[in-house]
Amino acid sequence: MRWRTILLQYCFLLITCVLTALEAVPIDIDKTKVQNIHPVESAKIEPPDTGLYYDEYLKQVIDVLETDKHFREKLQKADIEEIKSGRLSKELDLVSHHVRTKLDELKRQEVGRLRMLIKAKLDSLQDIGMDHQALLKQFDHLNHLNPDKFESTDLDMLIKAATSDLEHYDKTRHEEFKKYEMMKEHERREYLKTLNEEKRKEEESKFEEMKKKHENHPKVNHPGSKDQLKEVWEETDGLDPNDFDPKTFFKLHDVNSDGFLDEQELEALFTKELEKVYDPKNEEDDMVEMEEERLRMREHVMNEVDTNKDRLVTLEEFLKATEKKEFLEPDSWETLDQQQFFTEEELKEYENIIALQENELKKKADELQKQKEELQRQHDQLEAQKLEYHQVIQQMEQKKLQQGIPPSGPAGELKFEPHI
């Protein structure tokens, strides 16, 4: 499972997680002091969605590569630089024919999927003359020039694409959060403009009251500090705080027993701290901000502990971190309510962008309204012409009847009434 879990979280994920079902080193715990300990189920845990547009293809390639013994053995001995450089991808040439055949089929399916998406895009744009091969160049996770064979180049491209995309994932999340906060403030100010002075003061007073209420929370321990981990040890694990042991703590929270604390396992350690600040039942607590706080905590611990920057914490890295001064005597942790997410200048710039987008949408809406009115005018004109045509036909038929000429059929043919 290590192969699957890691790969979906970072660049090296695709390679370093090949070791599955490693048994954890036994933990020496006095079970009489442990409350409500339940055995971890050995059921297969699906990794989280990476958010990549080629997520399913990535997972399928991992599953197939896991089945080759030779490749697995090479991965066990590979270091991070060997993986990042692409040298390990050359080992693909030595995997079994059965595995290569499966990888070839996966690539053909992925190329077919991309071509179908491109065709749908072209059809929607009514641009049938565009070259599909040219459009395929925008997909960097496979070699589109050889759509039938999965080669070492494909593995190398997949690793590098996942590396680049996932490295920017947290940065993108921070940017989206900043936009969220600016939009929230923009909408608040716009709402205030619609109120009279008395109502506006009431709303401002309520806003400040909610803000103070949110800020009035217990002290938050520094993420990754001894105090923070001991609190988890005592309140979550049900163990005596006086018996706190970093090695035992690590193994307790290495949920899948792969010898690492990955990002999800780390984030789970901050739940107690987050609950001090955020409660979904409280109007003043924003759950979007809670997830941003969780991300900040995880990034901070990773920066402090993950020395080789593979986004995984080994037992050795963890134990070394517990020897640092920061672990025993950390600085105070500033929560989001003590942070300034954006400046007034940034907010104004964002509002200008919103205004431009709204103007563009208004222009398009006006154009569509004009087109609608023109179509309605043409429709009314056709209806009027049709009515006029029917009136002329009726007048002609009446004249024919007056002159004793049989009436015409629908196509203008004469109708002869049979004499009884």
XYZ file of C-alpha atoms in Angstrom:
420
model
C 0.000 0.000 0.000
C 2.998 2.248 0.537
C 3.477 2.537 -3.241
C -0.120 3.634 -3.804
C -0.354 6.025 -0.870
C 2.851 7.920 -1.431
C 2.587 8.210 -5.169
C -0.735 9.910 -5.050
C 0.634 12.557 -2.727
C 3.896 13.548 -4.321
C 6.310 13.083 -7.191
C 8.152 10.177 -5.690
C 4.806 8.684 -4.913
C 4.753 6.930 -8.225
C 7.889 5.041 -7.386
C 8.667 4.779 -3.704
C 5.406 3.232 -2.580
C 5.897 -0.166 -4.142
C 6.536 -1.918 -0.849
C 3.214 -3.250 0.359
C 2.066 -5.122 3.429
C 5.182 -4.487 5.491
C 4.601 -5.638 9.037
C 5.096 -3.024 11.737
C 7.731 -3.514 14.416
C 5.930 -4.612 17.601
C 5.152 -1.743 19.962
C 5.991 -2.167 23.598
C 2.896 -0.743 25.295
C 1.422 -1.574 28.633
C -2.000 -2.525 27.326
C -3.527 -2.082 30.786
C -3.003 1.653 30.335
C -4.528 1.820 26.872
C -8.178 2.763 26.552
C -10.422 1.575 23.737
C -7.698 0.181 21.513
C -9.129 -1.596 18.487
C -7.123 -3.581 15.948
C -6.635 -1.836 12.632
C -8.538 -3.559 9.874
C -6.379 -4.969 7.124
C -8.900 -4.107 4.437
C -7.587 -2.390 1.354
C -7.702 1.384 1.747
C -8.258 3.372 -1.396
C -5.891 6.337 -1.749
C -7.398 9.812 -1.977
C -8.067 11.440 -5.323
C -5.056 13.536 -6.307
C -7.175 16.048 -8.179
C -5.114 15.403 -11.337
C -7.010 15.069 -14.591
C -5.099 11.820 -15.217
C -5.727 10.477 -11.698
C -7.367 7.212 -12.793
C -4.610 6.472 -15.325
C -1.990 7.126 -12.632
C -3.643 4.699 -10.219
C -3.967 1.984 -12.866
C -0.290 2.240 -13.857
C 0.671 1.929 -10.187
C -1.486 -1.169 -9.766
C 0.138 -2.889 -12.751
C 3.727 -2.000 -11.811
C 3.147 -3.339 -8.301
C 2.709 -6.820 -9.765
C 6.254 -7.060 -11.204
C 8.756 -8.588 -8.772
C 11.880 -7.237 -10.507
C 10.565 -3.680 -10.531
C 9.551 -3.925 -6.884
C 13.039 -5.051 -5.863
C 14.668 -2.152 -7.746
C 12.330 0.299 -6.078
C 13.273 -0.934 -2.625
C 16.902 0.028 -3.282
C 16.242 3.255 -5.192
C 16.926 6.664 -3.646
C 14.994 9.862 -4.240
C 17.473 11.354 -6.710
C 17.444 8.190 -8.819
C 13.665 8.406 -9.005
C 13.568 12.127 -9.789
C 16.283 11.910 -12.441
C 14.327 9.332 -14.408
C 17.066 6.685 -14.249
C 14.714 4.290 -12.543
C 12.308 4.530 -15.479
C 14.842 2.603 -17.573
C 14.115 -0.453 -15.429
C 10.780 -0.647 -17.176
C 12.556 -2.350 -20.092
C 13.184 -5.370 -17.833
C 9.659 -5.971 -16.571
C 7.722 -9.026 -17.697
C 5.936 -9.198 -21.045
C 2.628 -9.644 -19.238
C 3.098 -6.350 -17.361
C 4.199 -4.498 -20.506
C 1.125 -5.745 -22.346
C -1.138 -4.417 -19.606
C 0.658 -1.057 -19.586
C 0.318 -0.838 -23.386
C -3.428 -1.395 -23.073
C -3.730 1.250 -20.340
C -1.925 3.773 -22.497
C -4.145 3.066 -25.508
C -7.202 3.567 -23.322
C -5.830 6.834 -21.957
C -4.966 8.164 -25.423
C -8.451 7.177 -26.581
C -9.982 9.016 -23.630
C -7.973 12.160 -24.366
C -8.878 12.066 -28.046
C -12.543 11.726 -27.158
C -12.298 14.733 -24.838
C -10.514 16.736 -27.524
C -13.123 15.811 -30.123
C -15.891 16.885 -27.760
C -14.075 20.183 -27.249
C -13.642 20.692 -30.987
C -17.274 19.839 -31.670
C -18.403 22.305 -29.040
C -16.260 24.988 -30.694
C -17.299 23.853 -34.180
C -13.629 23.835 -35.143
C -13.502 20.540 -37.014
C -10.382 21.423 -38.967
C -8.033 21.526 -35.947
C -5.299 18.886 -35.684
C -5.989 16.372 -32.904
C -2.306 15.467 -32.635
C -1.422 19.117 -32.037
C -3.932 19.292 -29.218
C -2.565 16.117 -27.637
C 0.729 17.914 -27.035
C -0.878 19.746 -24.119
C -0.959 16.462 -22.168
C 2.444 16.052 -20.570
C 1.872 12.807 -18.692
C 2.389 10.494 -21.698
C 4.157 10.284 -25.036
C 1.344 10.870 -27.529
C 3.624 10.260 -30.527
C 3.539 6.538 -29.750
C -0.080 5.873 -28.703
C 0.202 2.068 -28.692
C 3.237 1.312 -26.506
C 4.008 2.181 -22.884
C 7.752 2.892 -22.816
C 10.260 4.101 -20.231
C 9.622 7.590 -21.607
C 5.987 7.290 -20.562
C 6.894 6.338 -17.002
C 9.413 9.174 -16.829
C 6.839 11.680 -18.134
C 4.201 10.410 -15.720
C 6.559 10.793 -12.735
C 7.630 14.299 -13.758
C 4.081 15.439 -14.520
C 2.818 14.168 -11.163
C 5.823 15.772 -9.453
C 5.203 19.170 -10.980
C 1.422 19.134 -10.583
C 1.399 17.900 -6.993
C 4.190 20.262 -5.934
C 1.923 23.153 -6.890
C -1.157 21.649 -5.271
C -0.702 23.252 -1.823
C 0.222 26.594 -3.371
C -2.967 26.513 -5.429
C -5.000 25.712 -2.307
C -3.521 28.741 -0.522
C -4.314 30.984 -3.480
C -7.889 29.728 -3.654
C -8.304 30.313 0.077
C -7.045 33.882 -0.275
C -9.562 34.509 -3.064
C -12.269 33.012 -0.885
C -11.462 35.408 1.961
C -11.345 38.417 -0.369
C -14.670 37.460 -1.928
C -16.185 37.082 1.545
C -15.016 40.565 2.540
C -16.083 42.032 -0.805
C -19.611 40.660 -0.428
C -19.781 41.912 3.157
C -18.858 45.448 2.115
C -21.240 45.396 -0.825
C -24.039 44.319 1.491
C -23.255 47.171 3.900
C -23.657 49.656 1.046
C -27.292 48.593 0.649
C -28.139 49.448 4.287
C -29.036 52.727 5.921
C -26.686 54.147 8.556
C -28.460 52.589 11.527
C -28.595 49.090 10.033
C -25.010 49.390 8.859
C -23.806 50.140 12.396
C -25.745 47.145 13.690
C -24.132 44.867 11.137
C -20.645 46.228 11.849
C -21.182 45.721 15.567
C -22.386 42.158 15.009
C -19.384 41.450 12.765
C -16.918 42.622 15.440
C -18.750 40.633 18.104
C -18.565 37.419 16.052
C -14.902 38.052 15.357
C -14.077 38.412 19.072
C -16.158 35.344 19.878
C -14.175 33.276 17.368
C -10.845 34.550 18.702
C -11.798 33.615 22.264
C -10.549 30.027 22.225
C -8.107 27.933 24.289
C -4.407 28.145 23.560
C -3.373 26.201 20.501
C -0.228 24.126 20.905
C 2.558 24.511 18.395
C 2.029 21.781 15.747
C 4.552 18.967 16.126
C 5.727 20.114 19.558
C 5.969 17.829 22.573
C 2.982 19.509 24.207
C 0.855 19.001 21.123
C 1.798 15.352 20.669
C 1.411 14.593 24.384
C -2.134 15.963 24.219
C -2.917 13.530 21.385
C -1.194 10.747 23.345
C -3.384 11.398 26.372
C -6.765 12.430 24.908
C -6.858 10.444 21.663
C -4.708 7.420 22.445
C -5.860 7.176 26.074
C -2.318 6.822 27.447
C -0.651 8.234 30.529
C 1.081 11.543 29.623
C 3.927 10.660 31.993
C 4.705 7.614 29.819
C 4.963 9.599 26.558
C 7.408 7.919 24.177
C 8.064 9.373 20.667
C 8.893 5.990 19.116
C 5.695 4.416 20.401
C 3.732 7.508 19.354
C 5.070 7.255 15.788
C 4.114 3.597 15.447
C 0.668 4.200 16.928
C -0.095 6.850 14.306
C 1.508 5.065 11.361
C -1.976 3.806 10.578
C -1.106 1.628 7.596
C 2.131 0.348 9.214
C 4.289 1.280 6.224
C 7.057 2.868 8.301
C 6.117 6.441 7.368
C 3.825 9.230 8.503
C 2.283 10.542 5.318
C 0.418 13.822 4.925
C -2.989 12.410 5.828
C -1.631 10.694 8.942
C 0.035 13.937 10.008
C -3.077 16.034 9.456
C -5.047 13.647 11.645
C -2.763 14.601 14.555
C -4.019 18.203 14.460
C -7.699 17.435 14.963
C -7.591 18.166 18.705
C -5.943 21.546 18.138
C -8.421 22.489 15.419
C -11.365 21.577 17.636
C -10.194 24.238 20.090
C -10.776 26.920 17.449
C -13.493 25.594 15.159
C -16.917 24.127 15.804
C -19.297 23.534 12.868
C -22.193 24.416 15.172
C -20.852 27.925 15.787
C -21.886 30.653 13.379
C -18.626 32.506 13.936
C -16.428 29.540 12.909
C -15.694 29.058 9.215
C -14.928 25.442 8.260
C -13.098 26.570 5.106
C -10.686 28.432 7.370
C -10.315 25.307 9.501
C -9.048 23.327 6.493
C -6.602 26.121 5.665
C -5.363 25.988 9.274
C -4.930 22.213 8.973
C -2.901 22.681 5.791
C -0.694 25.320 7.466
C -0.022 23.000 10.402
C 0.896 20.088 8.171
C 3.195 22.227 5.989
C 4.931 23.596 9.084
C 5.620 20.138 10.534
C 6.795 18.839 7.161
C 9.224 21.758 6.821
C 10.601 21.062 10.287
C 10.754 17.270 10.212
C 10.881 16.052 6.580
C 14.608 16.550 5.989
C 14.811 14.852 2.568
C 11.653 16.649 1.328
C 9.881 13.559 0.020
C 6.680 14.536 1.878
C 6.981 11.486 4.102
C 8.239 11.366 7.686
C 10.367 8.361 8.595
C 10.833 7.162 12.167
C 14.435 8.397 12.046
C 13.361 11.886 10.917
C 10.648 11.961 13.560
C 12.983 10.983 16.411
C 15.613 13.521 15.330
C 12.954 16.246 15.388
C 12.038 15.356 18.984
C 15.633 16.123 20.029
C 15.463 19.733 18.821
C 14.900 22.692 21.086
C 11.827 23.658 19.034
C 10.187 20.385 20.048
C 10.598 21.024 23.763
C 10.354 24.845 23.818
C 8.439 25.933 20.722
C 7.374 29.459 19.846
C 3.686 30.266 20.232
C 1.540 29.281 17.253
C -0.349 32.059 15.513
C -3.732 30.850 14.308
C -5.476 32.216 11.244
C -7.475 34.703 13.304
C -4.137 36.387 14.052
C -3.192 36.532 10.377
C -3.880 39.130 7.700
C -4.904 37.257 4.578
C -4.658 40.195 2.184
C -3.916 43.914 1.997
C -6.352 46.651 0.980
C -4.439 47.014 -2.267
C -4.860 43.315 -3.036
C -8.562 43.513 -2.233
C -9.005 46.502 -4.549
C -7.143 44.709 -7.316
C -9.333 41.648 -6.802
C -12.474 43.806 -6.862
C -11.288 45.394 -10.114
C -10.922 41.935 -11.623
C -14.423 41.040 -10.424
C -15.775 44.280 -11.895
C -14.142 43.535 -15.255
C -15.567 40.012 -15.243
C -19.007 41.336 -14.344
C -18.791 43.878 -17.176
C -17.831 41.147 -19.621
C -20.730 39.003 -18.443
C -23.074 41.988 -18.719
C -21.891 42.650 -22.281
C -22.482 39.019 -23.202
C -25.885 39.106 -21.506
C -26.788 42.276 -23.429
C -25.651 40.689 -26.693
C -27.698 37.572 -25.978
C -30.711 39.735 -25.122
C -30.330 41.627 -28.416
C -30.052 38.331 -30.293
C -33.154 37.090 -28.504
C -35.057 40.269 -29.383
C -33.931 40.043 -33.018
C -35.012 36.403 -33.212
C -38.346 37.344 -31.665
C -38.746 40.160 -34.187
C -38.010 37.807 -37.079
C -40.419 35.271 -35.594
C -43.167 37.885 -35.277
C -42.493 39.037 -38.823
C -42.776 35.489 -40.168
C -45.976 34.953 -38.198
C -47.399 38.176 -39.630
C -46.443 37.123 -43.184
C -47.973 33.720 -42.607
C -51.203 35.285 -41.358
C -51.276 37.646 -44.312
C -50.739 34.726 -46.680
C -53.642 32.789 -45.164
C -55.877 35.836 -45.416
C -55.046 36.256 -49.120
C -55.779 32.559 -49.737
C -59.127 32.829 -47.982
C -60.042 35.897 -50.009
C -59.158 34.088 -53.252
C -61.222 31.068 -52.239
C -64.213 33.260 -51.467
C -63.960 34.907 -54.889
C -63.795 31.503 -56.599
C -66.904 30.355 -54.745
C -68.719 33.509 -55.793
C -67.743 32.802 -59.427
C -68.820 29.140 -59.162
C -65.262 27.762 -59.372
C -64.607 24.675 -57.196
C -62.329 25.416 -54.197
C -58.622 24.513 -54.370
C -56.932 21.763 -52.364
C -53.946 22.273 -50.113
C -51.549 22.123 -53.068
C -53.683 24.336 -55.293
C -55.428 21.442 -57.116
C -59.112 21.819 -57.920
C -61.625 20.080 -55.712
C -64.714 18.613 -57.379
C -67.618 17.983 -55.146
C -69.464 14.795 -56.179
C -73.134 15.335 -57.146
C -75.540 13.221 -55.189
